[in-house]
C-alpha atoms as a PDB file:
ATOM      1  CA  UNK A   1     -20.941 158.701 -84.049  1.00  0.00           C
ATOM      2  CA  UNK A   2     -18.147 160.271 -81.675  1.00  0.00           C
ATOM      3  CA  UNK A   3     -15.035 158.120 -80.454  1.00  0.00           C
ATOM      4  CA  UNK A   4     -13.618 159.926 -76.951  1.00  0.00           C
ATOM      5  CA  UNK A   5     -10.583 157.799 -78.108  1.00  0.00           C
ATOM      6  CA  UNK A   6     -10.068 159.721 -81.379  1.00  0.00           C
ATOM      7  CA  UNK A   7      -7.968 162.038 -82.650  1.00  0.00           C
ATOM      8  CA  UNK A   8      -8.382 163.597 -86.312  1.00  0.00           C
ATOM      9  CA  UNK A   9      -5.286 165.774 -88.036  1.00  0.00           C
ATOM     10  CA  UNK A  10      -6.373 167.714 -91.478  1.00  0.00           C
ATOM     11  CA  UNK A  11      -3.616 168.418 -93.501  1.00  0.00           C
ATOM     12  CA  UNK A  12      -4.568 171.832 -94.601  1.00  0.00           C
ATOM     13  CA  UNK A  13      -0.690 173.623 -95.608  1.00  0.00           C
ATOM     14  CA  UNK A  14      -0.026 173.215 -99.070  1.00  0.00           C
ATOM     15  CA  UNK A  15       0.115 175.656-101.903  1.00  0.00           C
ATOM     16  CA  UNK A  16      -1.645 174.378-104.612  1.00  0.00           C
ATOM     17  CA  UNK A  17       0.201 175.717-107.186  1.00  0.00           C
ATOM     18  CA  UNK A  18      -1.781 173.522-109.713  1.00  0.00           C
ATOM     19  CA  UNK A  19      -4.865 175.814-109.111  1.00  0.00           C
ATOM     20  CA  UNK A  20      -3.120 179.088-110.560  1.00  0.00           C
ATOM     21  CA  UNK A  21      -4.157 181.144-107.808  1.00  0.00           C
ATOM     22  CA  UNK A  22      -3.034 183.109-105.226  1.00  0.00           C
ATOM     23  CA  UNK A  23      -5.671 181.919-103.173  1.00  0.00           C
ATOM     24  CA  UNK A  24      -4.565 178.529-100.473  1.00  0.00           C
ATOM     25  CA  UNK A  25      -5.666 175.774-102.394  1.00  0.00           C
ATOM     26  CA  UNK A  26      -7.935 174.572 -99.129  1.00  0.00           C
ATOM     27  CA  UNK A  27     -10.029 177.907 -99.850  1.00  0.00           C
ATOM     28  CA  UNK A  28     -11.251 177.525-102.637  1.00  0.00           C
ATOM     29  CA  UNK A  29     -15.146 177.168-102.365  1.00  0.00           C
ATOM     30  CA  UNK A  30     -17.106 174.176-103.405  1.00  0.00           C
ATOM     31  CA  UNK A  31     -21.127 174.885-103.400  1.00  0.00           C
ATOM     32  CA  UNK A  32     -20.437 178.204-101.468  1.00  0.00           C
ATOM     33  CA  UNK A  33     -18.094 176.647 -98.842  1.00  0.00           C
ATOM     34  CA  UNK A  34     -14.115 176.384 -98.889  1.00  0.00           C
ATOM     35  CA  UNK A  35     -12.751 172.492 -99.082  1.00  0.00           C
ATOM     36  CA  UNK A  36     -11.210 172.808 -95.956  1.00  0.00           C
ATOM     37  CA  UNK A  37     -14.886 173.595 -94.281  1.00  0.00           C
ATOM     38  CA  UNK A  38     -16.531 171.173 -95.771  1.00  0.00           C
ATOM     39  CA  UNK A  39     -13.505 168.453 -94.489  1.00  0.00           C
ATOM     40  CA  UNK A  40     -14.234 169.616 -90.928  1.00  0.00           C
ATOM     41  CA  UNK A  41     -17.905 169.489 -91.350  1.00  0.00           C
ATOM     42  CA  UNK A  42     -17.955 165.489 -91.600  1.00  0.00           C
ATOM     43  CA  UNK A  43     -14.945 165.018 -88.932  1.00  0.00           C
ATOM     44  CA  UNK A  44     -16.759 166.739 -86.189  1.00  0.00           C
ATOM     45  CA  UNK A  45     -18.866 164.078 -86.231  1.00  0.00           C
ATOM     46  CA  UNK A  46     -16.505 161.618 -85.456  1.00  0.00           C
ATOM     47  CA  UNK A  47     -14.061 163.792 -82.507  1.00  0.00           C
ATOM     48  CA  UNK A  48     -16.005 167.363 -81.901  1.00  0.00           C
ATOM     49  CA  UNK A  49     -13.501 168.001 -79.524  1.00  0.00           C
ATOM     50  CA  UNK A  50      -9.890 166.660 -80.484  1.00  0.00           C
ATOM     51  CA  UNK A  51      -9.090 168.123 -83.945  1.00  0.00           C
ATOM     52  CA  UNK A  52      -6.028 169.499 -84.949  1.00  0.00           C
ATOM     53  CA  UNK A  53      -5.315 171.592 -88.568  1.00  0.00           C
ATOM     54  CA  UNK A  54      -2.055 171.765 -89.716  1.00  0.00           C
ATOM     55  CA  UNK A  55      -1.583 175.193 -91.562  1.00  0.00           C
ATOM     56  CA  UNK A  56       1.787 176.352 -93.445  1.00  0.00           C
ATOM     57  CA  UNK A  57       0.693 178.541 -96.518  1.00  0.00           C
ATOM     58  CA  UNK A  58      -1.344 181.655 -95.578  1.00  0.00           C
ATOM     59  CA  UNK A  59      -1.858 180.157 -92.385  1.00  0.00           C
ATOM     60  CA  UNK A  60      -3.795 182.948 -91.050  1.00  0.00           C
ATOM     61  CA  UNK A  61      -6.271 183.340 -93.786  1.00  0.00           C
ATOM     62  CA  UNK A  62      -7.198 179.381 -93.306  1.00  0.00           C
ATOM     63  CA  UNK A  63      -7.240 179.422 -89.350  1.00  0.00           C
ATOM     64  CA  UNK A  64      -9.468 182.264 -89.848  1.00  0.00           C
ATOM     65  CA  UNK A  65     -11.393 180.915 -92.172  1.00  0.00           C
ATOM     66  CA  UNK A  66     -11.794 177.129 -89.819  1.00  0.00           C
ATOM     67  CA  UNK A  67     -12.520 179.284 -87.071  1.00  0.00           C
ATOM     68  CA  UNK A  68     -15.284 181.185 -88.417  1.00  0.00           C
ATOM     69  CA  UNK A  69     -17.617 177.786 -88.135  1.00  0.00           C
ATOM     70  CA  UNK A  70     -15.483 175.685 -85.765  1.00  0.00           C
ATOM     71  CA  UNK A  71     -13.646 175.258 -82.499  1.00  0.00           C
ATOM     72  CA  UNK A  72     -10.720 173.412 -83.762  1.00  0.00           C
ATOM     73  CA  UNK A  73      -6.732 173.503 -82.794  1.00  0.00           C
ATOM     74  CA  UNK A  74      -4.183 174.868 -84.972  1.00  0.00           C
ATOM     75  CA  UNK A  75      -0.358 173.941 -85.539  1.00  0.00           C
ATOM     76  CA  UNK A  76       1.610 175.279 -88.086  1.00  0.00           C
ATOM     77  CA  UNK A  77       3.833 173.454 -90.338  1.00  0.00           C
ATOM     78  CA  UNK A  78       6.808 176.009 -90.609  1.00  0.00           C
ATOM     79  CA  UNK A  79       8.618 173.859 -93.768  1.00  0.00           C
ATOM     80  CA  UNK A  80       6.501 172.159 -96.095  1.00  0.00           C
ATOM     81  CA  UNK A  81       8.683 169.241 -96.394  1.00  0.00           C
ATOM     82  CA  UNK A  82       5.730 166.403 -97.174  1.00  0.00           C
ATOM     83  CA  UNK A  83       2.566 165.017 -95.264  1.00  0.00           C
ATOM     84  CA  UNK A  84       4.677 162.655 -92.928  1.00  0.00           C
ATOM     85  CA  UNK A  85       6.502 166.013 -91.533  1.00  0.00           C
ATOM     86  CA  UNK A  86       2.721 167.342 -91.435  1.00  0.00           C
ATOM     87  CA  UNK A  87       1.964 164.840 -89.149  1.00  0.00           C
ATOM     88  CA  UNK A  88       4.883 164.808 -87.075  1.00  0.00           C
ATOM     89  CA  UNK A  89       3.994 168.714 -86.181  1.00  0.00           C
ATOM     90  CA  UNK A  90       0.404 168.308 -85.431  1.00  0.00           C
ATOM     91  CA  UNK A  91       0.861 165.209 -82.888  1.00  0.00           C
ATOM     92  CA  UNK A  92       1.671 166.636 -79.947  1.00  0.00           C
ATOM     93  CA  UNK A  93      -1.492 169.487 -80.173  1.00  0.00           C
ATOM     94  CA  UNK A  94      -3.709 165.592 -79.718  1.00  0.00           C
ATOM     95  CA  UNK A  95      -5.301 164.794 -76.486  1.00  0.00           C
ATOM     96  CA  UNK A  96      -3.486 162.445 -74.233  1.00  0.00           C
ATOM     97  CA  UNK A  97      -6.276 160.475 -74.248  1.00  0.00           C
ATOM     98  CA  UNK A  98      -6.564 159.724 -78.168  1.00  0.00           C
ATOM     99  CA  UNK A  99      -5.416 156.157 -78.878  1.00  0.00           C
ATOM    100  CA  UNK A 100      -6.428 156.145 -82.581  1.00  0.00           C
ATOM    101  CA  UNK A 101      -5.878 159.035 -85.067  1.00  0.00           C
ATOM    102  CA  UNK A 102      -7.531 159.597 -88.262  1.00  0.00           C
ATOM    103  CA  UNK A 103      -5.932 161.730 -90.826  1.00  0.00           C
ATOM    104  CA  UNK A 104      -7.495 163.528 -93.539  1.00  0.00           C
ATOM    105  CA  UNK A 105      -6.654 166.054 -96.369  1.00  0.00           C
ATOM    106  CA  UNK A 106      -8.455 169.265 -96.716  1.00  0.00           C
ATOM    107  CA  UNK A 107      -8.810 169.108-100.429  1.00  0.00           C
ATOM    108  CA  UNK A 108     -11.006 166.432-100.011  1.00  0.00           C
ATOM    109  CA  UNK A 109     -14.098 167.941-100.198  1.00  0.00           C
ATOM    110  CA  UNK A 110     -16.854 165.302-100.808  1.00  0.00           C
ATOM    111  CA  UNK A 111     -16.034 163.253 -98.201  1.00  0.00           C
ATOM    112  CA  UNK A 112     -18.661 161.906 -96.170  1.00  0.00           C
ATOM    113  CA  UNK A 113     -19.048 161.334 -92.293  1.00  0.00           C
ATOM    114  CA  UNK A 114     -20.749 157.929 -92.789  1.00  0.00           C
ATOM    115  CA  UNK A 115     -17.616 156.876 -94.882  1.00  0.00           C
ATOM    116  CA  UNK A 116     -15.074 158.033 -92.344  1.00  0.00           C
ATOM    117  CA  UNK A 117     -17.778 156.433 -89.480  1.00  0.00           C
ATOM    118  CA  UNK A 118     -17.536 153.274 -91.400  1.00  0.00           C
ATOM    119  CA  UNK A 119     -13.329 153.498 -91.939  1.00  0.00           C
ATOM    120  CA  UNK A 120     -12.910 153.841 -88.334  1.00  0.00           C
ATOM    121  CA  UNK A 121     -15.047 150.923 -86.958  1.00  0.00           C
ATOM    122  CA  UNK A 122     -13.151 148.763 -89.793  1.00  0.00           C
ATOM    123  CA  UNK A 123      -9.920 149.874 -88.380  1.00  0.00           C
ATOM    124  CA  UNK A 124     -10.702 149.093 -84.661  1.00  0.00           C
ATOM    125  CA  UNK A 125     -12.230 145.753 -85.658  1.00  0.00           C
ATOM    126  CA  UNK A 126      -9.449 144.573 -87.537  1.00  0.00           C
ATOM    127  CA  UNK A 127      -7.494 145.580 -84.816  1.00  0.00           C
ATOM    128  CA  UNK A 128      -4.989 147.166 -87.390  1.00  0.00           C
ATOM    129  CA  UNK A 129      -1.747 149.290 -86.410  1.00  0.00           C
ATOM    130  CA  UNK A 130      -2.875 151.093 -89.906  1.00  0.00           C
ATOM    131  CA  UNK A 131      -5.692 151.342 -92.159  1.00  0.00           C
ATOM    132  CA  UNK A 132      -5.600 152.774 -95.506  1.00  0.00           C
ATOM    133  CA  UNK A 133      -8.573 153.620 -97.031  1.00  0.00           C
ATOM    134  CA  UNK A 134      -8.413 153.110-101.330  1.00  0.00           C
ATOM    135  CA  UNK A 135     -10.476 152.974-104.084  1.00  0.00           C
ATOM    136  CA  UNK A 136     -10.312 151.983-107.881  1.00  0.00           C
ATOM    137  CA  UNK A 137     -10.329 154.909-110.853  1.00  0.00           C
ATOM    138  CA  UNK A 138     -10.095 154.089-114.186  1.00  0.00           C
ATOM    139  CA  UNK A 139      -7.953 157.030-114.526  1.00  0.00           C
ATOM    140  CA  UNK A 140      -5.323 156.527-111.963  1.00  0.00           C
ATOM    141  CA  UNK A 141      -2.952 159.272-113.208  1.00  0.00           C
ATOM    142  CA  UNK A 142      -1.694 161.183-109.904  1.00  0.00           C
ATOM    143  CA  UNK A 143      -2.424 158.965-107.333  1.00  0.00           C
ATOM    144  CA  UNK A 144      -0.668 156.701-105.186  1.00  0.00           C
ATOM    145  CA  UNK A 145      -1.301 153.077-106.183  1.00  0.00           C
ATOM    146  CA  UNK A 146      -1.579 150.387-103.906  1.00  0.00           C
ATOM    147  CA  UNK A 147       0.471 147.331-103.845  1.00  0.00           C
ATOM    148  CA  UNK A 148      -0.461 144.012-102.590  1.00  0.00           C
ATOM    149  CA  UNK A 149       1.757 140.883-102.654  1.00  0.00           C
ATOM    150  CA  UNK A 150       0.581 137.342-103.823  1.00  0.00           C
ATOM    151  CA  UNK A 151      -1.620 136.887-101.024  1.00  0.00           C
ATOM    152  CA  UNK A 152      -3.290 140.444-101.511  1.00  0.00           C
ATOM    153  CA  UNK A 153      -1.685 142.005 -98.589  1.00  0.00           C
ATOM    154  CA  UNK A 154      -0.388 145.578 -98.440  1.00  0.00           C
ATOM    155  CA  UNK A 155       3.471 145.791 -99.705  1.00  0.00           C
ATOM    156  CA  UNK A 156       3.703 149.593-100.269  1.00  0.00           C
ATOM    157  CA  UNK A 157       2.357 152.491-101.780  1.00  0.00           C
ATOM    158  CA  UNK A 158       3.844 154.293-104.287  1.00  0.00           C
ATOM    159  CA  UNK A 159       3.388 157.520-105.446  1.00  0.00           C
ATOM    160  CA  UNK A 160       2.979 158.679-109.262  1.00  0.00           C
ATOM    161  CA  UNK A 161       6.636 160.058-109.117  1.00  0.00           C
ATOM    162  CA  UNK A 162       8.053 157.168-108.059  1.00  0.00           C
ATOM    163  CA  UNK A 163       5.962 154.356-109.689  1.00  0.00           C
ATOM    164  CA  UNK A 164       7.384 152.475-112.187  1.00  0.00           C
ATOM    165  CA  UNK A 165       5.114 151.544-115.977  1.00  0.00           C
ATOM    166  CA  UNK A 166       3.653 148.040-114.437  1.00  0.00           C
ATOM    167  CA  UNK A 167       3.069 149.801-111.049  1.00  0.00           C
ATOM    168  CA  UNK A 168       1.344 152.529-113.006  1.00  0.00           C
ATOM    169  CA  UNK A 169      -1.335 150.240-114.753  1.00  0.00           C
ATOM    170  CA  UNK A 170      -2.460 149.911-111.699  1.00  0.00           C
ATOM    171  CA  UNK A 171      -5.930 151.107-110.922  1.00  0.00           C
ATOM    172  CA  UNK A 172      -6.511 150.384-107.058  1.00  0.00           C
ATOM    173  CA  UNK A 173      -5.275 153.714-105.486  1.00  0.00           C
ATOM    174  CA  UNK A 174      -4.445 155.295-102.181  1.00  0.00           C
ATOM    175  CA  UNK A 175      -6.957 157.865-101.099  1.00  0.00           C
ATOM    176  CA  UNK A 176      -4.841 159.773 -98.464  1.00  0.00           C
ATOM    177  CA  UNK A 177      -6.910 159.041 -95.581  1.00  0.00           C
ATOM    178  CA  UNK A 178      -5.147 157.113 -92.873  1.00  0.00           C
ATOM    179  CA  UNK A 179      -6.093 155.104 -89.685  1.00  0.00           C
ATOM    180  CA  UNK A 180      -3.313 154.780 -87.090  1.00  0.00           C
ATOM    181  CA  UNK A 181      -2.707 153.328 -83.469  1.00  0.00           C
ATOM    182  CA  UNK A 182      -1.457 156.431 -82.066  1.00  0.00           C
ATOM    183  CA  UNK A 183       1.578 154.458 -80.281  1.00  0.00           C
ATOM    184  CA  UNK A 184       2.344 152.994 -83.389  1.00  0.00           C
ATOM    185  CA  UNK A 185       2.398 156.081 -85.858  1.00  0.00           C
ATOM    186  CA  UNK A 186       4.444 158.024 -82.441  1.00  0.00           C
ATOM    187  CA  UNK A 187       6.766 155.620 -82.876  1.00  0.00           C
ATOM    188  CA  UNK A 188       7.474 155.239 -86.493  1.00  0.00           C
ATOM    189  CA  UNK A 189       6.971 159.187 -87.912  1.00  0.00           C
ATOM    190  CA  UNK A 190      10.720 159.562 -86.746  1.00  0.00           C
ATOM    191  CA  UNK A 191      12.312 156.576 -89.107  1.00  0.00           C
ATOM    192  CA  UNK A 192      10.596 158.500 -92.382  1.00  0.00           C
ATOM    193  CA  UNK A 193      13.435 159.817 -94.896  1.00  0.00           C
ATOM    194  CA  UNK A 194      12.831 161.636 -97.490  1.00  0.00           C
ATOM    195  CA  UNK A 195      14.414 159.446-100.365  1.00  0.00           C
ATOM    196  CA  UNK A 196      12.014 159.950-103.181  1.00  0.00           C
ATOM    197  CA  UNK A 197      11.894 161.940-106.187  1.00  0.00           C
ATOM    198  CA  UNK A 198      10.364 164.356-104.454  1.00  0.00           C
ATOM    199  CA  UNK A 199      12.680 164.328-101.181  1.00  0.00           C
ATOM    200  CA  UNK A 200       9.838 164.892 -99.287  1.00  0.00           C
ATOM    201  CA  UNK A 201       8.673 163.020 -96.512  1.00  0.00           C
ATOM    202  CA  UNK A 202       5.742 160.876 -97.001  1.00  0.00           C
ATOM    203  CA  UNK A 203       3.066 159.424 -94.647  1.00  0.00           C
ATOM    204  CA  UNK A 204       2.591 156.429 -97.132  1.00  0.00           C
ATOM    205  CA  UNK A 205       6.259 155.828 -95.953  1.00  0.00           C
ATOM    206  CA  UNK A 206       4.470 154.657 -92.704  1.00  0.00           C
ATOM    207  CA  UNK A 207       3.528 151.268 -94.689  1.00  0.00           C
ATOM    208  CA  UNK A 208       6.606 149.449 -94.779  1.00  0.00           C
ATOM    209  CA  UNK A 209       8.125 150.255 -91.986  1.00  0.00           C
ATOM    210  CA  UNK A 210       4.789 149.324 -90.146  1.00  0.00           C
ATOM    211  CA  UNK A 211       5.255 146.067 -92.234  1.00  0.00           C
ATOM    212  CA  UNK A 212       9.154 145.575 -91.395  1.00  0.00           C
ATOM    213  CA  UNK A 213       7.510 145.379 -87.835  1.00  0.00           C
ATOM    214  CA  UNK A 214       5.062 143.047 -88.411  1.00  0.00           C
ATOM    215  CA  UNK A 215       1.978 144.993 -87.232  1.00  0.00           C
ATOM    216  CA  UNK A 216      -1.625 144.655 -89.218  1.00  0.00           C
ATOM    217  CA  UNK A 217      -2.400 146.688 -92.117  1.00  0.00           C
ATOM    218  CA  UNK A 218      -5.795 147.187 -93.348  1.00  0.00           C
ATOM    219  CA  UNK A 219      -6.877 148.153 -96.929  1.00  0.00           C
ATOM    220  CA  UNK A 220     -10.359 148.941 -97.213  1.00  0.00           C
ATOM    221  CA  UNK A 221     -11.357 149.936-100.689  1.00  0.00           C
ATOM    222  CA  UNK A 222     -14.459 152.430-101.152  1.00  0.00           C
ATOM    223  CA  UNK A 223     -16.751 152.038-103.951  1.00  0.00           C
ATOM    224  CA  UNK A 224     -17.617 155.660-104.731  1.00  0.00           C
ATOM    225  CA  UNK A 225     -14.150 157.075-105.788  1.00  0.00           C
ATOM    226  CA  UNK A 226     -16.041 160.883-106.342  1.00  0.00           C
ATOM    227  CA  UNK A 227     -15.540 160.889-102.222  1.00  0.00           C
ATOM    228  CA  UNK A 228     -12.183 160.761-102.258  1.00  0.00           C
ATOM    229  CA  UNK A 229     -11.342 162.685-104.896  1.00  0.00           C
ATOM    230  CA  UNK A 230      -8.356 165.612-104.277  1.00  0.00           C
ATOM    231  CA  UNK A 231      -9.071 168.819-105.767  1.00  0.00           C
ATOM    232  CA  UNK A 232      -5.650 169.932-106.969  1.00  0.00           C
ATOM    233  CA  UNK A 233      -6.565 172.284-110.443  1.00  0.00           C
ATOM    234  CA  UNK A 234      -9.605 174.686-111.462  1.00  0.00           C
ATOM    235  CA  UNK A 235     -11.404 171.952-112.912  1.00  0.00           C
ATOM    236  CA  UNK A 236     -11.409 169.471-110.828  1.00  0.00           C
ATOM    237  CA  UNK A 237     -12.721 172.103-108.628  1.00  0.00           C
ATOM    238  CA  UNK A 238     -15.818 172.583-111.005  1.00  0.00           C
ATOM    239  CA  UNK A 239     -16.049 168.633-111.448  1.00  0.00           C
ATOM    240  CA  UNK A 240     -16.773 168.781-107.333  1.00  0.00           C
ATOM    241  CA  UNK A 241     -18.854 171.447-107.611  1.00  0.00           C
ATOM    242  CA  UNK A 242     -20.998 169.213-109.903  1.00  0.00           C
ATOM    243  CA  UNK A 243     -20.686 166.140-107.982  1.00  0.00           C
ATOM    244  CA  UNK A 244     -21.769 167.911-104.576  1.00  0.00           C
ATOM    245  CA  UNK A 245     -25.086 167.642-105.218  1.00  0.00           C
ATOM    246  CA  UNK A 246     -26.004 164.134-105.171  1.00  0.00           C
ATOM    247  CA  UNK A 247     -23.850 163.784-102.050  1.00  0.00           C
ATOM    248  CA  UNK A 248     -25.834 164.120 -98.675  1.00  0.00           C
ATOM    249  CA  UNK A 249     -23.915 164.537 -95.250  1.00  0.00           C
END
C-alpha cells in the first residue's frame, strides 16, 4: 500500500566498525543483495516517490549502489554525531506534502513491507505523535530496552550504554524503526542533546520530550524479532543470510 502523505528516511551513514571491514556496513550482501537494498525494497512500497537516504561513510559507494535499483534522494550526514542528527539532515530533502515520516535503518535487512504496512496504519489509527515499533529477545544484549510506567505506557528508552542492571533484565526492546507526525518530530529534533555515554545524539531522545509535551506514544511490539534484527558483526550477517529464506516480501 502507498501513503501520498508519507515520508520514509533510511539511516544508511555509519561505519560499522563491528564488521571488521573496510566495506560500509549497509553493503554488505545478504542472499546476493546489500542490506541497504533490501531496506529500500520493502519501503517503496509504502512512499515510491518520497524517500530520502542519509549517507556519511563512503557515501558515494552507497548512493551508487541505491541508485543502481532505485530512484531515491540522497543527503549526506557530514558528522556522524548519532541518528537524531541523521534525521535532522535528511528532513528538509521530504516533500512538503509528507505529514507522517517513517524512519528506518539500513542494517535491517529482513524487514518486511507488510510489517512496516501494518506499523503505519497502527500509527495513524492511534492517532500517535510517535510510534515505536519493539519486540521481545531473550537475548537483549545491545539493544535499547523499552520502559513503560505502572500503567504500561512509554517512559523512555534507554540504550545498552546507558541502562542500568534492572533496566537491563529487560527483554522488551526498541527496534529502531520510528513513526512520527512530521510537525511534531520538526519541532522537537532541535531540543536533542547529546548527554549520554556516548554524547551522541539520539532519536530515542524524541520519547520524553514528546512525553514532557503530552502528545500520544504508541508501542507496538512485533512478534517475529528475526525482522528487526540489526546486522552489526560478520555473523550476524551469516545468521540473516540463514534467516532470509523463510522470509517472503
Amino acid at each position: 500500500m502507498e501513503y501520498s502523505d508519507l515520508g520514509i528516511i533510511i539511516l544508511a551513514a555509519g561505519k560499522g566498525t563491528r564488521m571488521r571491514s573496510s566495506k560500509a556496513k549497509v553493503l554488505h550482501k545478504v542472499a546476493g543483495k546489500s542490506m541497504l537494498v533490501h531496506v529500500i525494497e520493502s519501503a517503496v512500497k509504502l512512499a515510491r516517490d518520497n524517500i530520502v537516504v542519509v549517507v556519511g561513510h563512503q557515501a558515494a559507494q552507497v548512493k551508487d549502489e541505491a541508485a543502481r535499483f532505485f530512484s531515491v534522494n540522497f543527503v549526506v550526514q557530514e558528522q556522524l554525531l548519532g541518528t537524531a542528527d541523521a534525521v535532522k539532515v535528511a528532513l528538509p530533502g521530504l516533500n512538503p506534502g509528507v505529514e507522517t515520516v517513517l524512519v528506518l535503518c539500513g542494517d535491517v535487512p529482513l524487514i518486511q513491507s507488510k510489517t512496516l504496512e501494518d506499523f503505519v496504519n497502527n500509527h495513524k489509527e492511534s492517532s500517535a505523535g510517535l510510534s515505536v515499533l519493539a519486540t521481545e529477545l531473550d537475548d537483549p544484549f545491545g539493544y535499547g530496552r523499552i520502559i513503560l510506567d505502572e500503567q504500561g505506557k512509554l517512559v523512555c528508552i534507554r540504550e545498552e550504554a546507558d541502562a542500568d542492571e534492572h533496566e537491563k533484565k529487560i527483554r522488551r526492546v526498541n527496534a529502531g524503526i520510528y513513526c512520527f507526525d512530521k510537525r511534531l518530530l520538526t519541532s522537537i529534533i532541535d531540543e536533542i542533546r547529546p548527554e549520554n555515554n556516548q554524547a551522541e545524539y539520539y532519536l530515542t531522545d524524541t520519547v520524553e520530550i514528546a512525553k514532557n509535551r503530552h502528545k500520544k506514544i504508541a508501542v507496538i511490539t512485533m512478534d517475529d524479532p528475526d525482522q528487526v534484527m540489526g546486522v552489526n558483526t560478520l555473523e550476524e550477517l551469516a545468521k540473516a543470510e540463514g534467516l532470509i529464506g523463510r522470509l517472503h516480501r
